[in-house]
Amino acid sequence: MIQFETNASVAGQLAARDASFEARLRRAAMVLTLMVGVPLVLVWFGLIGWGVFWLARNALELSVTALTL
């Protein structure tokens, strides 16, 4: 097959530009989500871990106090 005219139409050029804009916007949203979301998740799990440790320490302290009475 021989194709003589390879110029993209104006509609095709606009569609390609819009698609690249959408791809850049999607990539920016993903990067922003990772930059904000990952630290928030780590902080959340850190707070949960600290809470569990605090509860376990207090339970151990109460059981030791109950045994000494």
Short mmCIF file of N, CA and C in Angstrom, two decimals, residues 3-59:
data_model
loop_
_atom_site.label_atom_id
_atom_site.label_comp_id
_atom_site.label_asym_id
_atom_site.label_seq_id
_atom_site.Cartn_x
_atom_site.Cartn_y
_atom_site.Cartn_z
N GLN A 3 1.09 5.33 0.48
CA GLN A 3 0.37 6.46 1.05
C GLN A 3 1.12 7.72 0.67
N PHE A 4 0.48 8.57 -0.09
CA PHE A 4 1.15 9.75 -0.60
C PHE A 4 1.06 10.93 0.35
N GLU A 5 -0.07 11.10 0.99
CA GLU A 5 -0.28 12.28 1.84
C GLU A 5 -0.24 11.83 3.29
N THR A 6 0.75 12.28 4.05
CA THR A 6 0.91 11.82 5.45
C THR A 6 0.67 12.94 6.46
N ASN A 7 0.19 14.09 6.01
CA ASN A 7 -0.09 15.19 6.94
C ASN A 7 -1.31 14.86 7.77
N ALA A 8 -1.22 15.09 9.07
CA ALA A 8 -2.35 14.84 9.95
C ALA A 8 -3.37 15.95 9.77
N SER A 9 -4.61 15.58 9.92
CA SER A 9 -5.67 16.58 9.81
C SER A 9 -5.64 17.48 11.04
N VAL A 10 -6.31 18.60 10.95
CA VAL A 10 -6.37 19.53 12.08
C VAL A 10 -7.07 18.86 13.26
N ALA A 11 -8.14 18.13 12.98
CA ALA A 11 -8.86 17.43 14.06
C ALA A 11 -7.96 16.39 14.72
N GLY A 12 -7.16 15.70 13.91
CA GLY A 12 -6.24 14.71 14.46
C GLY A 12 -5.17 15.34 15.32
N GLN A 13 -4.67 16.50 14.89
CA GLN A 13 -3.65 17.21 15.68
C GLN A 13 -4.23 17.68 17.00
N LEU A 14 -5.47 18.20 16.97
CA LEU A 14 -6.11 18.65 18.22
C LEU A 14 -6.37 17.47 19.16
N ALA A 15 -6.79 16.35 18.59
CA ALA A 15 -7.05 15.18 19.42
C ALA A 15 -5.76 14.68 20.06
N ALA A 16 -4.66 14.70 19.31
CA ALA A 16 -3.38 14.27 19.87
C ALA A 16 -2.92 15.21 20.97
N ARG A 17 -3.12 16.51 20.77
CA ARG A 17 -2.71 17.47 21.79
C ARG A 17 -3.55 17.32 23.05
N ASP A 18 -4.87 17.11 22.87
CA ASP A 18 -5.74 16.91 24.03
C ASP A 18 -5.38 15.64 24.77
N ALA A 19 -5.05 14.60 24.03
CA ALA A 19 -4.67 13.32 24.66
C ALA A 19 -3.38 13.48 25.45
N SER A 20 -2.42 14.22 24.91
CA SER A 20 -1.18 14.41 25.65
C SER A 20 -1.42 15.27 26.89
N PHE A 21 -2.35 16.23 26.80
CA PHE A 21 -2.68 17.04 27.99
C PHE A 21 -3.32 16.16 29.06
N GLU A 22 -4.22 15.26 28.63
CA GLU A 22 -4.84 14.35 29.59
C GLU A 22 -3.80 13.43 30.23
N ALA A 23 -2.86 12.97 29.44
CA ALA A 23 -1.82 12.09 29.98
C ALA A 23 -0.95 12.85 30.99
N ARG A 24 -0.61 14.09 30.68
CA ARG A 24 0.20 14.88 31.63
C ARG A 24 -0.60 15.17 32.90
N LEU A 25 -1.88 15.48 32.74
CA LEU A 25 -2.72 15.74 33.91
C LEU A 25 -2.86 14.49 34.77
N ARG A 26 -3.04 13.34 34.13
CA ARG A 26 -3.15 12.08 34.86
C ARG A 26 -1.86 11.76 35.60
N ARG A 27 -0.73 11.99 34.93
CA ARG A 27 0.57 11.74 35.56
C ARG A 27 0.79 12.68 36.74
N ALA A 28 0.41 13.95 36.59
CA ALA A 28 0.56 14.90 37.69
C ALA A 28 -0.32 14.51 38.88
N ALA A 29 -1.53 14.05 38.60
CA ALA A 29 -2.42 13.62 39.68
C ALA A 29 -1.85 12.41 40.41
N MET A 30 -1.26 11.48 39.65
CA MET A 30 -0.67 10.30 40.27
C MET A 30 0.52 10.68 41.15
N VAL A 31 1.36 11.58 40.67
CA VAL A 31 2.53 12.00 41.44
C VAL A 31 2.09 12.72 42.71
N LEU A 32 1.09 13.60 42.58
CA LEU A 32 0.58 14.31 43.76
C LEU A 32 -0.01 13.35 44.77
N THR A 33 -0.75 12.37 44.28
CA THR A 33 -1.34 11.37 45.18
C THR A 33 -0.25 10.60 45.92
N LEU A 34 0.80 10.22 45.19
CA LEU A 34 1.89 9.49 45.85
C LEU A 34 2.64 10.37 46.84
N MET A 35 2.86 11.64 46.48
CA MET A 35 3.61 12.53 47.37
C MET A 35 2.84 12.82 48.64
N VAL A 36 1.53 12.88 48.57
CA VAL A 36 0.73 13.19 49.75
C VAL A 36 0.24 11.91 50.43
N GLY A 37 -0.18 10.94 49.64
CA GLY A 37 -0.81 9.75 50.19
C GLY A 37 0.14 8.82 50.91
N VAL A 38 1.30 8.59 50.36
CA VAL A 38 2.25 7.66 50.99
C VAL A 38 2.68 8.15 52.36
N PRO A 39 3.10 9.41 52.53
CA PRO A 39 3.44 9.86 53.89
C PRO A 39 2.26 9.81 54.85
N LEU A 40 1.06 10.12 54.37
CA LEU A 40 -0.10 10.05 55.26
C LEU A 40 -0.37 8.62 55.71
N VAL A 41 -0.23 7.66 54.82
CA VAL A 41 -0.44 6.26 55.20
C VAL A 41 0.62 5.83 56.20
N LEU A 42 1.87 6.24 55.98
CA LEU A 42 2.93 5.86 56.91
C LEU A 42 2.69 6.47 58.29
N VAL A 43 2.26 7.72 58.33
CA VAL A 43 1.95 8.36 59.61
C VAL A 43 0.80 7.65 60.30
N TRP A 44 -0.22 7.29 59.51
CA TRP A 44 -1.38 6.61 60.08
C TRP A 44 -0.98 5.28 60.71
N PHE A 45 -0.20 4.48 59.98
CA PHE A 45 0.24 3.20 60.54
C PHE A 45 1.17 3.40 61.73
N GLY A 46 1.96 4.47 61.71
CA GLY A 46 2.81 4.78 62.85
C GLY A 46 2.00 5.10 64.08
N LEU A 47 0.94 5.89 63.90
CA LEU A 47 0.06 6.22 65.05
C LEU A 47 -0.65 4.98 65.58
N ILE A 48 -1.09 4.11 64.68
CA ILE A 48 -1.75 2.88 65.13
C ILE A 48 -0.75 2.01 65.90
N GLY A 49 0.47 1.89 65.37
CA GLY A 49 1.49 1.10 66.05
C GLY A 49 1.84 1.67 67.41
N TRP A 50 1.95 3.00 67.48
CA TRP A 50 2.26 3.62 68.77
C TRP A 50 1.11 3.39 69.75
N GLY A 51 -0.14 3.46 69.27
CA GLY A 51 -1.30 3.22 70.14
C GLY A 51 -1.32 1.81 70.67
N VAL A 52 -1.01 0.85 69.81
CA VAL A 52 -0.97 -0.56 70.26
C VAL A 52 0.14 -0.75 71.28
N PHE A 53 1.30 -0.17 71.02
CA PHE A 53 2.41 -0.27 71.98
C PHE A 53 2.04 0.36 73.31
N TRP A 54 1.39 1.52 73.28
CA TRP A 54 0.99 2.22 74.50
C TRP A 54 -0.02 1.39 75.29
N LEU A 55 -1.01 0.82 74.58
CA LEU A 55 -2.00 -0.02 75.27
C LEU A 55 -1.36 -1.27 75.88
N ALA A 56 -0.45 -1.89 75.14
CA ALA A 56 0.22 -3.08 75.67
C ALA A 56 1.06 -2.74 76.89
N ARG A 57 1.76 -1.60 76.86
CA ARG A 57 2.58 -1.20 77.99
C ARG A 57 1.72 -0.93 79.22
N ASN A 58 0.59 -0.26 79.01
CA ASN A 58 -0.30 0.02 80.14
C ASN A 58 -0.94 -1.26 80.68
N ALA A 59 -1.27 -2.18 79.81
CA ALA A 59 -1.85 -3.45 80.27
C ALA A 59 -0.82 -4.24 81.07
#
